[in-house]
mmCIF file of N, CA and C in Angstrom:
data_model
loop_
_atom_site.group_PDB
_atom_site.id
_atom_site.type_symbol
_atom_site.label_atom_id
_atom_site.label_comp_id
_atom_site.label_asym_id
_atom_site.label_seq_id
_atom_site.Cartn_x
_atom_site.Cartn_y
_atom_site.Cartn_z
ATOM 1 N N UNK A 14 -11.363 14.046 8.025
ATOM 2 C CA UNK A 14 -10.841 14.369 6.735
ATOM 3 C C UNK A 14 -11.708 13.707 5.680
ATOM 4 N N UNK A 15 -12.523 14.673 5.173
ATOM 5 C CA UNK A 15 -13.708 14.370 4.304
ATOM 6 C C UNK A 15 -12.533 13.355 2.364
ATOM 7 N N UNK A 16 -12.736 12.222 2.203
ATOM 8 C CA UNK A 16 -11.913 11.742 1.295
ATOM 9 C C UNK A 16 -12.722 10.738 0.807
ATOM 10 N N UNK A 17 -12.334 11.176 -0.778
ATOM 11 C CA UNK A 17 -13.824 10.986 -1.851
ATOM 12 C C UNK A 17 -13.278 9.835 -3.107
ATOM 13 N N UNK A 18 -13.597 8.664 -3.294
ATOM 14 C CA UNK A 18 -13.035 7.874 -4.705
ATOM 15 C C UNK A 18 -13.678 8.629 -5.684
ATOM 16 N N UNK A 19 -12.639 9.038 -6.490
ATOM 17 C CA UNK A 19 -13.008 9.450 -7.740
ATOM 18 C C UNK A 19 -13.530 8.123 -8.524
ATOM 19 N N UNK A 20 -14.456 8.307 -9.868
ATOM 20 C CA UNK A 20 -14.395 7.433 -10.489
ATOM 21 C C UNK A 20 -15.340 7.726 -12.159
ATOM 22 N N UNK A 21 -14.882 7.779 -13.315
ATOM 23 C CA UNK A 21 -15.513 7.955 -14.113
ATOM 24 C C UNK A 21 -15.239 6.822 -15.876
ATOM 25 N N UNK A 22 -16.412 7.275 -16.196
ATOM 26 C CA UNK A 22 -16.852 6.052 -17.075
ATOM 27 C C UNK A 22 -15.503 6.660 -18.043
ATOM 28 N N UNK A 23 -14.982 7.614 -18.066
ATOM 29 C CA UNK A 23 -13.715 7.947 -19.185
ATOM 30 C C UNK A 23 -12.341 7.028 -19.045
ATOM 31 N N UNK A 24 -12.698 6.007 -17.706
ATOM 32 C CA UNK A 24 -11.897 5.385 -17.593
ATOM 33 C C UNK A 24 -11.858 3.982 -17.309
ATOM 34 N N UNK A 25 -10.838 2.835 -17.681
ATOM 35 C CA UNK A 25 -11.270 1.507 -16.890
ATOM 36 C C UNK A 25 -11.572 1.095 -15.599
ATOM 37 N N UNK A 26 -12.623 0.817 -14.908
ATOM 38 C CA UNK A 26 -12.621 0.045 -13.727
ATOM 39 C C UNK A 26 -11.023 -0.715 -13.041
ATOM 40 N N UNK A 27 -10.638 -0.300 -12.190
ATOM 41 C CA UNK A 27 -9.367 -0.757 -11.589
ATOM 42 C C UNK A 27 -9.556 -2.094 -11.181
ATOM 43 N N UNK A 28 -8.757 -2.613 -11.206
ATOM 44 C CA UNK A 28 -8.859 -4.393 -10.795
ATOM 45 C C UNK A 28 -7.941 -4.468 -9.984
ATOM 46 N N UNK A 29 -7.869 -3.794 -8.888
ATOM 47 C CA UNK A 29 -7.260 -3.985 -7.735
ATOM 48 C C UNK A 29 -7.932 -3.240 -6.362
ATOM 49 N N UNK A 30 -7.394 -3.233 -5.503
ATOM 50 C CA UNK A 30 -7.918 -2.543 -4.164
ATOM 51 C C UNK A 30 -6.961 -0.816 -4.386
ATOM 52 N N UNK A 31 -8.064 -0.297 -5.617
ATOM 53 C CA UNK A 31 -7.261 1.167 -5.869
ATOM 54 C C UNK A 31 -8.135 2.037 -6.396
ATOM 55 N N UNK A 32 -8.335 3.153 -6.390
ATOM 56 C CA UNK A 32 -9.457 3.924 -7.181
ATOM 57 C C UNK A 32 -8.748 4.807 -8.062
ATOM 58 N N UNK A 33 -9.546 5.513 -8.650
ATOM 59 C CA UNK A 33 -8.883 5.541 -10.201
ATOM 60 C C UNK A 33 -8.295 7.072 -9.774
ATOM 61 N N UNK A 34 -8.650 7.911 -8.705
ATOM 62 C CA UNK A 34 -8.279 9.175 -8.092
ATOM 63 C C UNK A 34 -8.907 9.117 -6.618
ATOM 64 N N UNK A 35 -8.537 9.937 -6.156
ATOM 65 C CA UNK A 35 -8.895 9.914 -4.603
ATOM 66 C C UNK A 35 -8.924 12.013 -4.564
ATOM 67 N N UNK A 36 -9.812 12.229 -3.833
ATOM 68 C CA UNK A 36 -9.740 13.831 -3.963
ATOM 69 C C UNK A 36 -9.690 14.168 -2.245
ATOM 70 N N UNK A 37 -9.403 14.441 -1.300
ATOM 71 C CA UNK A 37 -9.003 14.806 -0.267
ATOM 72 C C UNK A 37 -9.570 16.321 -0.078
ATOM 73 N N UNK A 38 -9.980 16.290 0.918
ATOM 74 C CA UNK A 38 -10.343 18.101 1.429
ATOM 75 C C UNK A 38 -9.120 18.344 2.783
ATOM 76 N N UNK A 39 -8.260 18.630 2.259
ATOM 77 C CA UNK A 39 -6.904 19.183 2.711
ATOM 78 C C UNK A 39 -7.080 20.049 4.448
ATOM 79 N N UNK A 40 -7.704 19.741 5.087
ATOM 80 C CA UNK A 40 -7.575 20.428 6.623
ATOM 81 C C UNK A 40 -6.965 19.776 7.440
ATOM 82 N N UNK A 41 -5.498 19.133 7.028
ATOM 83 C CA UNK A 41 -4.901 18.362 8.336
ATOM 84 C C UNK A 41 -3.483 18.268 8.055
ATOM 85 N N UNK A 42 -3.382 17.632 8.381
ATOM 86 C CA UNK A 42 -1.414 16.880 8.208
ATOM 87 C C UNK A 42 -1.014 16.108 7.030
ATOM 88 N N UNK A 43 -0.301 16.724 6.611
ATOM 89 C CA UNK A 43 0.055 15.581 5.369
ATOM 90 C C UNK A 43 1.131 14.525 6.219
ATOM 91 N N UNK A 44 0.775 13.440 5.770
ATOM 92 C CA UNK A 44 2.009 12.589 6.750
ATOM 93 C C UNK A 44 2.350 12.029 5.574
ATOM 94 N N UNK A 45 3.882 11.665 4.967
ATOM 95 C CA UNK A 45 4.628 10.647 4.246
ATOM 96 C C UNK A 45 5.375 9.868 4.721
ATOM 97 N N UNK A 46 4.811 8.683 4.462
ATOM 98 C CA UNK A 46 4.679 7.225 5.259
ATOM 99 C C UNK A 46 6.293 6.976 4.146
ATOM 100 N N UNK A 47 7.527 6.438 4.728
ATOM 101 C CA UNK A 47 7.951 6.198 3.647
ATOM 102 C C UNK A 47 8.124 4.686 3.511
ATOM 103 N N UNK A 48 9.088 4.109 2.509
ATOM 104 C CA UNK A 48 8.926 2.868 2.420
ATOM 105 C C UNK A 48 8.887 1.645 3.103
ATOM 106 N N UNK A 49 8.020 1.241 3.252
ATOM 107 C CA UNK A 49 7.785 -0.007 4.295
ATOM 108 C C UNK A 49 8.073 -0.984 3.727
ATOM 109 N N UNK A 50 8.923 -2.131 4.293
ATOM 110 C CA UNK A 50 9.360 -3.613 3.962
ATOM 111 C C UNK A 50 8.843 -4.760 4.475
ATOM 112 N N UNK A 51 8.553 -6.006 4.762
ATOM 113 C CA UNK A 51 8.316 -6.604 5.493
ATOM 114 C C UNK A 51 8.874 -7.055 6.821
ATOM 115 N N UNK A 52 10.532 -5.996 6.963
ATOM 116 C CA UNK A 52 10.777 -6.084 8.613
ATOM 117 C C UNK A 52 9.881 -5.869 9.622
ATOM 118 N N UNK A 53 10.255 -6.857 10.454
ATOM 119 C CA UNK A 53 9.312 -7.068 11.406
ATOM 120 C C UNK A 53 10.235 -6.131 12.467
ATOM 121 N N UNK A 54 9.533 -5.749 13.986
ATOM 122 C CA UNK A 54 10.666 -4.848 14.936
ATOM 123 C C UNK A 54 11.477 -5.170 15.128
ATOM 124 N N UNK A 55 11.854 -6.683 15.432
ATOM 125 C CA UNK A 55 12.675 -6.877 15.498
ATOM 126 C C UNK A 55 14.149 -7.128 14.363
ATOM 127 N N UNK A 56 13.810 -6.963 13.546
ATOM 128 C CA UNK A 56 14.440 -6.581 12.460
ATOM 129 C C UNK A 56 14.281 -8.118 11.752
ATOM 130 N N UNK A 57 14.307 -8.731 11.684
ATOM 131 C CA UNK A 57 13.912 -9.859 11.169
ATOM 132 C C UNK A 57 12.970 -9.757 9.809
ATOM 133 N N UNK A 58 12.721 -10.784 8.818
ATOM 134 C CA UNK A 58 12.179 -10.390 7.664
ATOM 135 C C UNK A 58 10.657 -11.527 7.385
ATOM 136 N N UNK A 59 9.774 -11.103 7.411
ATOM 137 C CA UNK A 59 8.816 -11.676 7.558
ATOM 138 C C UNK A 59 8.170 -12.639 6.030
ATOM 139 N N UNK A 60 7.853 -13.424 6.501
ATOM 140 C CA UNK A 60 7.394 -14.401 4.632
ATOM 141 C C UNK A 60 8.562 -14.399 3.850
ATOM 142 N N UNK A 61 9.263 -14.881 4.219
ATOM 143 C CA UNK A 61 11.084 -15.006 3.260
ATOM 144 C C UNK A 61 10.377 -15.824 2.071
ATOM 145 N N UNK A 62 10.174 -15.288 0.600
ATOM 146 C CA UNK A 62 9.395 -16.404 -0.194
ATOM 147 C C UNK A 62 7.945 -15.933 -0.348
ATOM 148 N N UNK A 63 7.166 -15.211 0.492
ATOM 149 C CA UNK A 63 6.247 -15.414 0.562
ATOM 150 C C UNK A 63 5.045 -14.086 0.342
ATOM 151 N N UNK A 64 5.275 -13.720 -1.100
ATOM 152 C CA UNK A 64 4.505 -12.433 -0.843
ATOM 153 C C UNK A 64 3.387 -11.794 -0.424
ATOM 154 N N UNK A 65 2.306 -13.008 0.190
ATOM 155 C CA UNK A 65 0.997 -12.820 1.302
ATOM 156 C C UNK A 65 1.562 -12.083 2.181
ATOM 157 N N UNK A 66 2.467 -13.141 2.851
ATOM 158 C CA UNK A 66 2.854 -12.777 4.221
ATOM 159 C C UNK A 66 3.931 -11.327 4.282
ATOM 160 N N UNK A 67 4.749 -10.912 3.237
ATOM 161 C CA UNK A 67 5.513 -10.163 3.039
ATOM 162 C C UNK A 67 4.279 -8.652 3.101
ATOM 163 N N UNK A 68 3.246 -8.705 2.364
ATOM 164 C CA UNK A 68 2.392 -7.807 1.961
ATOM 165 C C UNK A 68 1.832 -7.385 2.800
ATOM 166 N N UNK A 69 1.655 -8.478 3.692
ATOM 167 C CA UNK A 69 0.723 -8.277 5.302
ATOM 168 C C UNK A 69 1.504 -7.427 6.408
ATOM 169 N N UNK A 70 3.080 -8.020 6.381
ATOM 170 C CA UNK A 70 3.950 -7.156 7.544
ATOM 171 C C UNK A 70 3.586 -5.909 6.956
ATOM 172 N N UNK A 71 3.904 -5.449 5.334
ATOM 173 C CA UNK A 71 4.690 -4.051 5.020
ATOM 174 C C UNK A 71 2.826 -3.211 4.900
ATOM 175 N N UNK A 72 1.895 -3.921 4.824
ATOM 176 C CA UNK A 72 0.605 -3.060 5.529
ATOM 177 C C UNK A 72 0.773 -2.722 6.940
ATOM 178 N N UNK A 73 0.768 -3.508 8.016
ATOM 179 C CA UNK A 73 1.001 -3.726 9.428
ATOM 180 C C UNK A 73 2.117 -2.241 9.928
ATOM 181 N N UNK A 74 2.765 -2.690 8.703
ATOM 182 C CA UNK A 74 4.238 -1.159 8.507
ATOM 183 C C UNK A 74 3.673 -0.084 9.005
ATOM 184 N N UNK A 75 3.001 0.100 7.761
ATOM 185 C CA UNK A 75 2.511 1.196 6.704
ATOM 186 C C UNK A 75 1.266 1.621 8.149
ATOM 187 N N UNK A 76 0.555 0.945 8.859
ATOM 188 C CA UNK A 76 -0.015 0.912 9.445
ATOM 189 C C UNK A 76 0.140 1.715 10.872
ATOM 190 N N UNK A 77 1.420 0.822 11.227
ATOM 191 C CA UNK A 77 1.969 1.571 12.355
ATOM 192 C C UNK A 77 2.064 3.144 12.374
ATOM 193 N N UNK A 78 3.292 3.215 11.340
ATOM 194 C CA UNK A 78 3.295 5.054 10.729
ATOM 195 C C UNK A 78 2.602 5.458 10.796
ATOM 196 N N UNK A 79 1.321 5.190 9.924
ATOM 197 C CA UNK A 79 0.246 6.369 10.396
ATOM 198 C C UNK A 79 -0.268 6.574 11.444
ATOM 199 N N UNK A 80 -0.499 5.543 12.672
ATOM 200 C CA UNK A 80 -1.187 5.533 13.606
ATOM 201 C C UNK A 80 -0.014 6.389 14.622
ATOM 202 N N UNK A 81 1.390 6.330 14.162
ATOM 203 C CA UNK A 81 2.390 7.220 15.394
ATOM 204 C C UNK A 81 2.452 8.243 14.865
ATOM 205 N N UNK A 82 1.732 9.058 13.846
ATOM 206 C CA UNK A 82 1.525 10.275 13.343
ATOM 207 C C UNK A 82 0.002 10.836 13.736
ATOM 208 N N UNK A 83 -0.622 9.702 14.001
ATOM 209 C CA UNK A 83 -2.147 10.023 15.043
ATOM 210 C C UNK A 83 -3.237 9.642 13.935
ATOM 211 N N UNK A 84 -2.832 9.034 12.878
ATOM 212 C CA UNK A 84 -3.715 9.051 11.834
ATOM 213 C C UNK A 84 -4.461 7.163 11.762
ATOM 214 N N UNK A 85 -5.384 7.195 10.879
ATOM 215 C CA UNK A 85 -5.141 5.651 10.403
ATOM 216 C C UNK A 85 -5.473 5.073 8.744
ATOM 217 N N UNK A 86 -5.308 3.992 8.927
ATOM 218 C CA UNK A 86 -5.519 3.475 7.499
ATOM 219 C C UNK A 86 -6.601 4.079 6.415
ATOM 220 N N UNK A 87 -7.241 4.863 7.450
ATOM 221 C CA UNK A 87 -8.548 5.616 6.493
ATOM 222 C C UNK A 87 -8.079 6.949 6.076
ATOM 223 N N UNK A 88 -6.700 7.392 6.606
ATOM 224 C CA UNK A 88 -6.443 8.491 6.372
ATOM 225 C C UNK A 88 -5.606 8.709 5.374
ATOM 226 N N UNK A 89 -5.155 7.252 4.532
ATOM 227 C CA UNK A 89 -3.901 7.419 3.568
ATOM 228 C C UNK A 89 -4.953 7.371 2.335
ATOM 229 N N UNK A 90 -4.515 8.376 1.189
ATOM 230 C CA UNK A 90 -4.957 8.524 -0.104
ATOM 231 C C UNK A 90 -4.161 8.524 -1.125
ATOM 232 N N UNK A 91 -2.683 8.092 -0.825
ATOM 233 C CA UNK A 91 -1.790 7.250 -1.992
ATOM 234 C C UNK A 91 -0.875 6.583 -1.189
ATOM 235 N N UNK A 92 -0.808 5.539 -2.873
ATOM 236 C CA UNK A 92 0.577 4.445 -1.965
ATOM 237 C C UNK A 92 1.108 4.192 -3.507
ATOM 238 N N UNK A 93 2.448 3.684 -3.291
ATOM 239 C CA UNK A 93 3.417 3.478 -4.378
ATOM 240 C C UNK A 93 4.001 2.188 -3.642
ATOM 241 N N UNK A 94 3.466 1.322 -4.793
ATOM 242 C CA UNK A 94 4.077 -0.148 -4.613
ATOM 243 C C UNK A 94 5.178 -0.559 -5.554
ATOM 244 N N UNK A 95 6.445 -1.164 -4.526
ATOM 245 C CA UNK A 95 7.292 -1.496 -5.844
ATOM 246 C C UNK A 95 7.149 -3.281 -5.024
ATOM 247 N N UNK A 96 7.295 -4.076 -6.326
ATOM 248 C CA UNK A 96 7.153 -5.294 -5.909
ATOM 249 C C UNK A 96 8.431 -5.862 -7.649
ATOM 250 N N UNK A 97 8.600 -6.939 -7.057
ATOM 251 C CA UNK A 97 9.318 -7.761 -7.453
ATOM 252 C C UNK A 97 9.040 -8.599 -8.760
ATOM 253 N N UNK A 98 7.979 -8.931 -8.547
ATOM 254 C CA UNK A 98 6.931 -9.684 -9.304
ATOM 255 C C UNK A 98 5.931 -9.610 -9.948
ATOM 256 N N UNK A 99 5.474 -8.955 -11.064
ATOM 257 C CA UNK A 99 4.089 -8.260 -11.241
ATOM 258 C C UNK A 99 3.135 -9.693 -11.379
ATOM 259 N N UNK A 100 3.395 -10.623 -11.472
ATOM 260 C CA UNK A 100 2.776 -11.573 -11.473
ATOM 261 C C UNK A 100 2.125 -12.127 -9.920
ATOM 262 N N UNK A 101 2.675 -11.425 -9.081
ATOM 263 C CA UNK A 101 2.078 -11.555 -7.492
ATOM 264 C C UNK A 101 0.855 -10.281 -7.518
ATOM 265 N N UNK A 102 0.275 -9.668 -8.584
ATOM 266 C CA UNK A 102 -0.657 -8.727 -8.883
ATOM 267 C C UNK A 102 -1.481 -8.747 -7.734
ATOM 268 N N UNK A 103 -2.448 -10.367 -7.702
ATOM 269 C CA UNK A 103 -3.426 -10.573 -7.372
ATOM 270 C C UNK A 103 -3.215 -10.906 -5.912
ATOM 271 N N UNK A 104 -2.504 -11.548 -5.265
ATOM 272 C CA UNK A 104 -1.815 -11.858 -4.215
ATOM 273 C C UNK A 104 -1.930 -10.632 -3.559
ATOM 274 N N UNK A 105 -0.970 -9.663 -3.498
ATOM 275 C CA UNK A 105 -0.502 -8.436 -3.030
ATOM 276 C C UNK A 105 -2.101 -7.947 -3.165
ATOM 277 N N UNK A 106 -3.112 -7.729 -3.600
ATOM 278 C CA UNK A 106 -4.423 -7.007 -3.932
ATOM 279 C C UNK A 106 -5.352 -7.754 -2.650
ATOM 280 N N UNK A 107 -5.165 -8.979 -2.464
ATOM 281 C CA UNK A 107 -6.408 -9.999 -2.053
ATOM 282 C C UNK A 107 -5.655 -9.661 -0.383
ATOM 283 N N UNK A 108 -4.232 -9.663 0.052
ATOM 284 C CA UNK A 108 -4.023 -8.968 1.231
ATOM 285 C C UNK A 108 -4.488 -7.117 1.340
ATOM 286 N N UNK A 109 -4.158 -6.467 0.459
ATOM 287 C CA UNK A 109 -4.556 -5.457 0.517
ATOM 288 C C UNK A 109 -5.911 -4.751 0.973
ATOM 289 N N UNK A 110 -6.898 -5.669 0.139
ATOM 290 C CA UNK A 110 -8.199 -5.532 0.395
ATOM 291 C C UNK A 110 -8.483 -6.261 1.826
ATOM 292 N N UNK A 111 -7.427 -6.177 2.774
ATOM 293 C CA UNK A 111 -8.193 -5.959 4.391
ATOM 294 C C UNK A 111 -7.207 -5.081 4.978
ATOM 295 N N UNK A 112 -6.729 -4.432 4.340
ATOM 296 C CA UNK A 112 -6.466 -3.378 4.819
ATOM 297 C C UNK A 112 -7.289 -1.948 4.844
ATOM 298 N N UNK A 113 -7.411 -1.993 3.147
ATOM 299 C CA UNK A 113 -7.988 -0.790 2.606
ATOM 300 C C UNK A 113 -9.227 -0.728 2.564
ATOM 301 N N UNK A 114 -10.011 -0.186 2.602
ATOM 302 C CA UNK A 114 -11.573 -0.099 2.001
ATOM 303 C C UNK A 114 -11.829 1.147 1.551
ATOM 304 N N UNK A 115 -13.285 1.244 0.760
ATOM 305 C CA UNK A 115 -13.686 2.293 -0.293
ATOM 306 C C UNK A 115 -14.238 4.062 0.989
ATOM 307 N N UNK A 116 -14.046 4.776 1.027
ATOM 308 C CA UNK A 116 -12.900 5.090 -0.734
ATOM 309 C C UNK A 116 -11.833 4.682 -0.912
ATOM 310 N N UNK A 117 -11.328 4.179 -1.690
ATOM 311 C CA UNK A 117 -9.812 3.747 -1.576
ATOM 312 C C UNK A 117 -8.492 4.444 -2.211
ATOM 313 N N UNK A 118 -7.268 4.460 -1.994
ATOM 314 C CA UNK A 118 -6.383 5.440 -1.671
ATOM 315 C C UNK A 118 -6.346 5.025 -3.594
ATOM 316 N N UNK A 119 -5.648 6.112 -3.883
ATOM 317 C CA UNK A 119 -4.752 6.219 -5.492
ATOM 318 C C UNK A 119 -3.962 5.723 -4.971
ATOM 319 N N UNK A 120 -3.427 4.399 -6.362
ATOM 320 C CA UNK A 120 -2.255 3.654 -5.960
ATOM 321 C C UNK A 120 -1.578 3.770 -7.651
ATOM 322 N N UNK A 121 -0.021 3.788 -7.221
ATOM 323 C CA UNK A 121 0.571 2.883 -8.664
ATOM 324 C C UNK A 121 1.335 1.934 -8.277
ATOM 325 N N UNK A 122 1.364 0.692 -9.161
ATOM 326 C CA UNK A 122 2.257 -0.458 -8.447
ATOM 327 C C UNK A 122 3.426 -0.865 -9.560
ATOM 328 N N UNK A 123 4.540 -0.373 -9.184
ATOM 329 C CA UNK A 123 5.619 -0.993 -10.574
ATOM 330 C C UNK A 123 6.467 -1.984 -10.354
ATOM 331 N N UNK A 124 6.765 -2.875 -11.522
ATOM 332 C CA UNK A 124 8.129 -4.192 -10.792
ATOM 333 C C UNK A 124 9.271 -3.266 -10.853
ATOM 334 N N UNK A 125 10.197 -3.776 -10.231
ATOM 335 C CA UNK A 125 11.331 -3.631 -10.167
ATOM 336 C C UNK A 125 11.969 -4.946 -9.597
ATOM 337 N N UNK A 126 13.351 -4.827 -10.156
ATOM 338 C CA UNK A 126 14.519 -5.993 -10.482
ATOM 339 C C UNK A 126 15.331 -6.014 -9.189
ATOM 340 N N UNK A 127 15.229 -4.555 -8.221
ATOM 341 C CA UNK A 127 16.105 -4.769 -6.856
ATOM 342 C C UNK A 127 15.525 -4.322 -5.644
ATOM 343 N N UNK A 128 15.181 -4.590 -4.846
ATOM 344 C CA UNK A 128 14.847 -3.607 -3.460
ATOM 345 C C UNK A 128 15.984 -3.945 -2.464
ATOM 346 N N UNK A 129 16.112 -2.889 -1.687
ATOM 347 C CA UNK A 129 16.964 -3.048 -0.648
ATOM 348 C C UNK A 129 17.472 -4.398 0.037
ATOM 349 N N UNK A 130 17.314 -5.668 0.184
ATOM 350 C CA UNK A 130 17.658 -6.977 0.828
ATOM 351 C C UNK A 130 16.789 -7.744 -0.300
ATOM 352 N N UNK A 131 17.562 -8.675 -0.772
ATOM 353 C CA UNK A 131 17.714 -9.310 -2.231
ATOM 354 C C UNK A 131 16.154 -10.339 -1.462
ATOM 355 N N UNK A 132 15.910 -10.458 0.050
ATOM 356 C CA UNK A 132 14.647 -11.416 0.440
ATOM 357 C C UNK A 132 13.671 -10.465 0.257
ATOM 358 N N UNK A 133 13.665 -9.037 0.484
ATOM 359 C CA UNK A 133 12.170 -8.240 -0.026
ATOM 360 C C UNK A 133 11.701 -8.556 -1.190
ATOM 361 N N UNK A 134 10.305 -9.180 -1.330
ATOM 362 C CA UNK A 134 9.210 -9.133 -2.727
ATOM 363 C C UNK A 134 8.145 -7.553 -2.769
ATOM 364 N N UNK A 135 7.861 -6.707 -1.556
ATOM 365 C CA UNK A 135 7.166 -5.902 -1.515
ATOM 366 C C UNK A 135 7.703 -4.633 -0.862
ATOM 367 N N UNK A 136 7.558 -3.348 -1.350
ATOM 368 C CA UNK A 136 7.845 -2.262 -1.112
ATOM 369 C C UNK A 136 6.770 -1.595 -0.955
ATOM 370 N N UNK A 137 5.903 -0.706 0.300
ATOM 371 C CA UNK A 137 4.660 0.545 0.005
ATOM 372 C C UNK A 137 5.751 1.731 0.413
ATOM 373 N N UNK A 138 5.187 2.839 0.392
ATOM 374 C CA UNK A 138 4.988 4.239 0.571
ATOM 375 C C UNK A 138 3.620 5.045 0.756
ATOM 376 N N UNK A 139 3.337 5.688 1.278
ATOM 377 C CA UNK A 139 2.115 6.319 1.804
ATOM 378 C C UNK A 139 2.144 7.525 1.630
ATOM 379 N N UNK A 140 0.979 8.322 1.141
ATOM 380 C CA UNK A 140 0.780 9.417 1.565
ATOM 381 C C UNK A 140 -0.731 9.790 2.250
ATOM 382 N N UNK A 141 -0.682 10.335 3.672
ATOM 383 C CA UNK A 141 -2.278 10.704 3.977
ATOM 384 C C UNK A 141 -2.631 11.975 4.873
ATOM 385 N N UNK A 142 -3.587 12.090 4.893
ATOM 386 C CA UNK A 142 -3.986 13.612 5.203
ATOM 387 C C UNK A 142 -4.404 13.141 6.451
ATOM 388 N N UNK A 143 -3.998 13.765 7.666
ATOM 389 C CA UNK A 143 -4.884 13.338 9.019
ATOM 390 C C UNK A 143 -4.782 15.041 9.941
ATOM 391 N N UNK A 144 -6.450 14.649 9.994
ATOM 392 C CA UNK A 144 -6.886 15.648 10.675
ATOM 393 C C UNK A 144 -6.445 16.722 11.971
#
């Protein structure tokens, strides 16, 4: 699945692990990854406090999904982050960036005041095209 970072001077340089568009040549599966938390399998909640470690399970998530849809991390070209904290910006980005690499998926990341279990700091969602 041929998948291309957009990127043009009409716009700011992103300061995160995100590109400013992502363009996809559509010959496969759309898979929608949906929201991943930092539960671990066993249901348990990973980095209680700790949004590295929180960021790392709900990649690991996000990870799994695609790979039981046959796809992988190279195959997702959006994600929707809800996080807790916009001040964990850089945090949540500096785990990200070993997940993701260029091209890198279109992302938007918004705070929000509640997620499902009052211990979640990080929420993804996925969307990716696999061949």
């Amino acid at each position: 699945m041929p998948k291309t970072q957009v990127t043009t001077d009409a716009l700011r340089n992103p300061n995160g692990v995100f590109a400013q568009a992502t363009t996809v040549e559509a010959t496969g599966r759309l898979v929608f990854v949906s929201g991943m938390t930092a539960r671990r399998p066993d249901g348990s909640i990973a980095g209680v406090g700790d949004v590295r470690e929180q960021t790392r399970q709900v990649c690991e998530n996000v990870k799994a999904a695609v790979e039981a849809a046959g796809g992988t991390l190279e195959d997702i070209c959006r994600v929707d982050v809800y996080v807790r904290n916009m001040e964990d910006f850089a945090k949540i980005h500096e785990v990200r960036a070993q997940y993701f690499s260029e091209p890198l998926p279109a992302s938007t990341m918004v705070e929000v005041s509640k997620l499902a279990d009052p211990d979640y700091l990080i929420e993804i969602n996925a969307i990716a095209v696999v061949a």
